[in-house]
Amino acid sequence: MKNKEGIANQKPLIKTIRFDQKGKMSVYLEDGRLVIVPLSFFPSIRKLSTSERNDWHISNGQIIIFKNCDDVFHLEQILGTENQYSYSFN
């Protein structure tokens, strides 16, 4: 059997995030992918100041938490495939 190419067997995990482009969030994944999303999809992040946007941490490789934001953001919200990924708080 041939080896399958692609990312089908990769579990997406967040490596880091950046706000390099105006109005966008860049999400770097451990497997080398880069996902850039408009902040218009995340109004609670968009309303944070620049310094507040830079005060975040990643939990479980799939959850982004900002210190000054009540919302918690899951990788599935960024990828838009919530029915394909599950998350646990272990």
PDB file of C-alpha atoms in Angstrom:
ATOM      1  CA  MET A   1       0.000   0.000   0.000  1.00  0.00           C
ATOM      2  CA  LYS A   2       1.297   3.463  -0.893  1.00  0.00           C
ATOM      3  CA  ASN A   3       1.870   6.043   1.808  1.00  0.00           C
ATOM      4  CA  LYS A   4      -0.835   8.669   1.831  1.00  0.00           C
ATOM      5  CA  GLU A   5       0.341  12.175   1.111  1.00  0.00           C
ATOM      6  CA  GLY A   6      -1.108  15.260   2.673  1.00  0.00           C
ATOM      7  CA  ILE A   7      -2.143  16.262   6.150  1.00  0.00           C
ATOM      8  CA  ALA A   8      -4.913  13.738   6.759  1.00  0.00           C
ATOM      9  CA  ASN A   9      -3.071  12.084   9.640  1.00  0.00           C
ATOM     10  CA  GLN A  10      -1.876  15.295  11.306  1.00  0.00           C
ATOM     11  CA  LYS A  11      -3.583  16.539  14.437  1.00  0.00           C
ATOM     12  CA  PRO A  12      -3.647  20.331  14.153  1.00  0.00           C
ATOM     13  CA  LEU A  13      -1.971  22.053  17.100  1.00  0.00           C
ATOM     14  CA  ILE A  14      -1.332  25.771  17.498  1.00  0.00           C
ATOM     15  CA  LYS A  15       2.319  26.784  17.732  1.00  0.00           C
ATOM     16  CA  THR A  16       1.883  30.561  17.938  1.00  0.00           C
ATOM     17  CA  ILE A  17      -0.306  33.418  16.789  1.00  0.00           C
ATOM     18  CA  ARG A  18       0.592  36.839  15.424  1.00  0.00           C
ATOM     19  CA  PHE A  19      -1.132  40.014  14.404  1.00  0.00           C
ATOM     20  CA  ASP A  20       1.317  41.072  11.668  1.00  0.00           C
ATOM     21  CA  GLN A  21      -1.287  42.142   9.125  1.00  0.00           C
ATOM     22  CA  LYS A  22      -3.841  44.830   9.833  1.00  0.00           C
ATOM     23  CA  GLY A  23      -7.221  43.317  10.643  1.00  0.00           C
ATOM     24  CA  LYS A  24      -5.958  39.721  10.533  1.00  0.00           C
ATOM     25  CA  MET A  25      -4.776  37.016  12.888  1.00  0.00           C
ATOM     26  CA  SER A  26      -2.087  34.600  11.715  1.00  0.00           C
ATOM     27  CA  VAL A  27      -2.224  31.175  13.342  1.00  0.00           C
ATOM     28  CA  TYR A  28       0.896  29.048  12.948  1.00  0.00           C
ATOM     29  CA  LEU A  29       0.354  25.316  13.409  1.00  0.00           C
ATOM     30  CA  GLU A  30       2.934  22.801  14.655  1.00  0.00           C
ATOM     31  CA  ASP A  31       2.791  20.901  11.344  1.00  0.00           C
ATOM     32  CA  GLY A  32       3.927  23.947   9.355  1.00  0.00           C
ATOM     33  CA  ARG A  33       0.571  25.259   8.191  1.00  0.00           C
ATOM     34  CA  LEU A  34      -0.290  28.923   8.450  1.00  0.00           C
ATOM     35  CA  VAL A  35      -3.917  30.017   8.675  1.00  0.00           C
ATOM     36  CA  ILE A  36      -4.722  33.719   8.291  1.00  0.00           C
ATOM     37  CA  VAL A  37      -8.195  34.806   9.350  1.00  0.00           C
ATOM     38  CA  PRO A  38      -9.863  38.212   9.282  1.00  0.00           C
ATOM     39  CA  LEU A  39     -10.561  39.617  12.738  1.00  0.00           C
ATOM     40  CA  SER A  40     -14.074  40.390  11.522  1.00  0.00           C
ATOM     41  CA  PHE A  41     -14.833  36.732  12.369  1.00  0.00           C
ATOM     42  CA  PHE A  42     -13.647  37.384  15.945  1.00  0.00           C
ATOM     43  CA  PRO A  43     -15.094  40.724  17.113  1.00  0.00           C
ATOM     44  CA  SER A  44     -14.046  40.156  20.728  1.00  0.00           C
ATOM     45  CA  ILE A  45     -10.389  39.857  19.633  1.00  0.00           C
ATOM     46  CA  ARG A  46     -10.711  42.783  17.224  1.00  0.00           C
ATOM     47  CA  LYS A  47     -11.850  45.093  20.030  1.00  0.00           C
ATOM     48  CA  LEU A  48      -8.748  44.308  22.142  1.00  0.00           C
ATOM     49  CA  SER A  49      -5.919  46.833  22.097  1.00  0.00           C
ATOM     50  CA  THR A  50      -2.595  45.881  20.520  1.00  0.00           C
ATOM     51  CA  SER A  51      -1.039  45.175  23.910  1.00  0.00           C
ATOM     52  CA  GLU A  52      -4.074  43.107  24.985  1.00  0.00           C
ATOM     53  CA  ARG A  53      -3.855  41.055  21.770  1.00  0.00           C
ATOM     54  CA  ASN A  54      -0.268  40.243  22.622  1.00  0.00           C
ATOM     55  CA  ASP A  55      -1.166  38.942  26.096  1.00  0.00           C
ATOM     56  CA  TRP A  56      -2.334  35.416  25.241  1.00  0.00           C
ATOM     57  CA  HIS A  57      -1.441  31.800  25.868  1.00  0.00           C
ATOM     58  CA  ILE A  58      -2.193  28.472  24.237  1.00  0.00           C
ATOM     59  CA  SER A  59      -3.761  25.621  26.157  1.00  0.00           C
ATOM     60  CA  ASN A  60      -3.776  22.004  25.008  1.00  0.00           C
ATOM     61  CA  GLY A  61      -2.440  23.074  21.598  1.00  0.00           C
ATOM     62  CA  GLN A  62      -5.950  23.929  20.457  1.00  0.00           C
ATOM     63  CA  ILE A  63      -7.203  26.729  22.695  1.00  0.00           C
ATOM     64  CA  ILE A  64      -6.212  30.410  22.643  1.00  0.00           C
ATOM     65  CA  ILE A  65      -6.890  32.441  25.768  1.00  0.00           C
ATOM     66  CA  PHE A  66      -6.418  36.206  26.000  1.00  0.00           C
ATOM     67  CA  LYS A  67      -5.890  37.652  29.460  1.00  0.00           C
ATOM     68  CA  ASN A  68      -8.321  40.538  28.955  1.00  0.00           C
ATOM     69  CA  CYS A  69     -11.030  38.668  27.067  1.00  0.00           C
ATOM     70  CA  ASP A  70     -13.834  36.585  28.531  1.00  0.00           C
ATOM     71  CA  ASP A  71     -14.068  34.387  25.429  1.00  0.00           C
ATOM     72  CA  VAL A  72     -11.949  31.303  24.781  1.00  0.00           C
ATOM     73  CA  PHE A  73     -11.101  30.443  21.180  1.00  0.00           C
ATOM     74  CA  HIS A  74     -10.751  26.895  19.907  1.00  0.00           C
ATOM     75  CA  LEU A  75      -8.738  25.904  16.858  1.00  0.00           C
ATOM     76  CA  GLU A  76     -11.900  24.492  15.326  1.00  0.00           C
ATOM     77  CA  GLN A  77     -13.322  28.028  15.206  1.00  0.00           C
ATOM     78  CA  ILE A  78     -10.303  29.125  13.165  1.00  0.00           C
ATOM     79  CA  LEU A  79     -10.297  26.140  10.813  1.00  0.00           C
ATOM     80  CA  GLY A  80     -14.074  26.230  10.431  1.00  0.00           C
ATOM     81  CA  THR A  81     -14.376  22.470  10.847  1.00  0.00           C
ATOM     82  CA  GLU A  82     -15.866  22.057  14.290  1.00  0.00           C
ATOM     83  CA  ASN A  83     -17.529  18.779  13.337  1.00  0.00           C
ATOM     84  CA  GLN A  84     -14.139  17.221  12.466  1.00  0.00           C
ATOM     85  CA  TYR A  85     -12.218  18.112  15.623  1.00  0.00           C
ATOM     86  CA  SER A  86     -12.883  17.543  19.254  1.00  0.00           C
ATOM     87  CA  TYR A  87     -11.013  19.031  22.153  1.00  0.00           C
ATOM     88  CA  SER A  88     -10.412  17.964  25.661  1.00  0.00           C
ATOM     89  CA  PHE A  89      -9.202  19.785  28.706  1.00  0.00           C
ATOM     90  CA  ASN A  90      -6.823  17.048  29.873  1.00  0.00           C
TER      91      ASN A  90
END
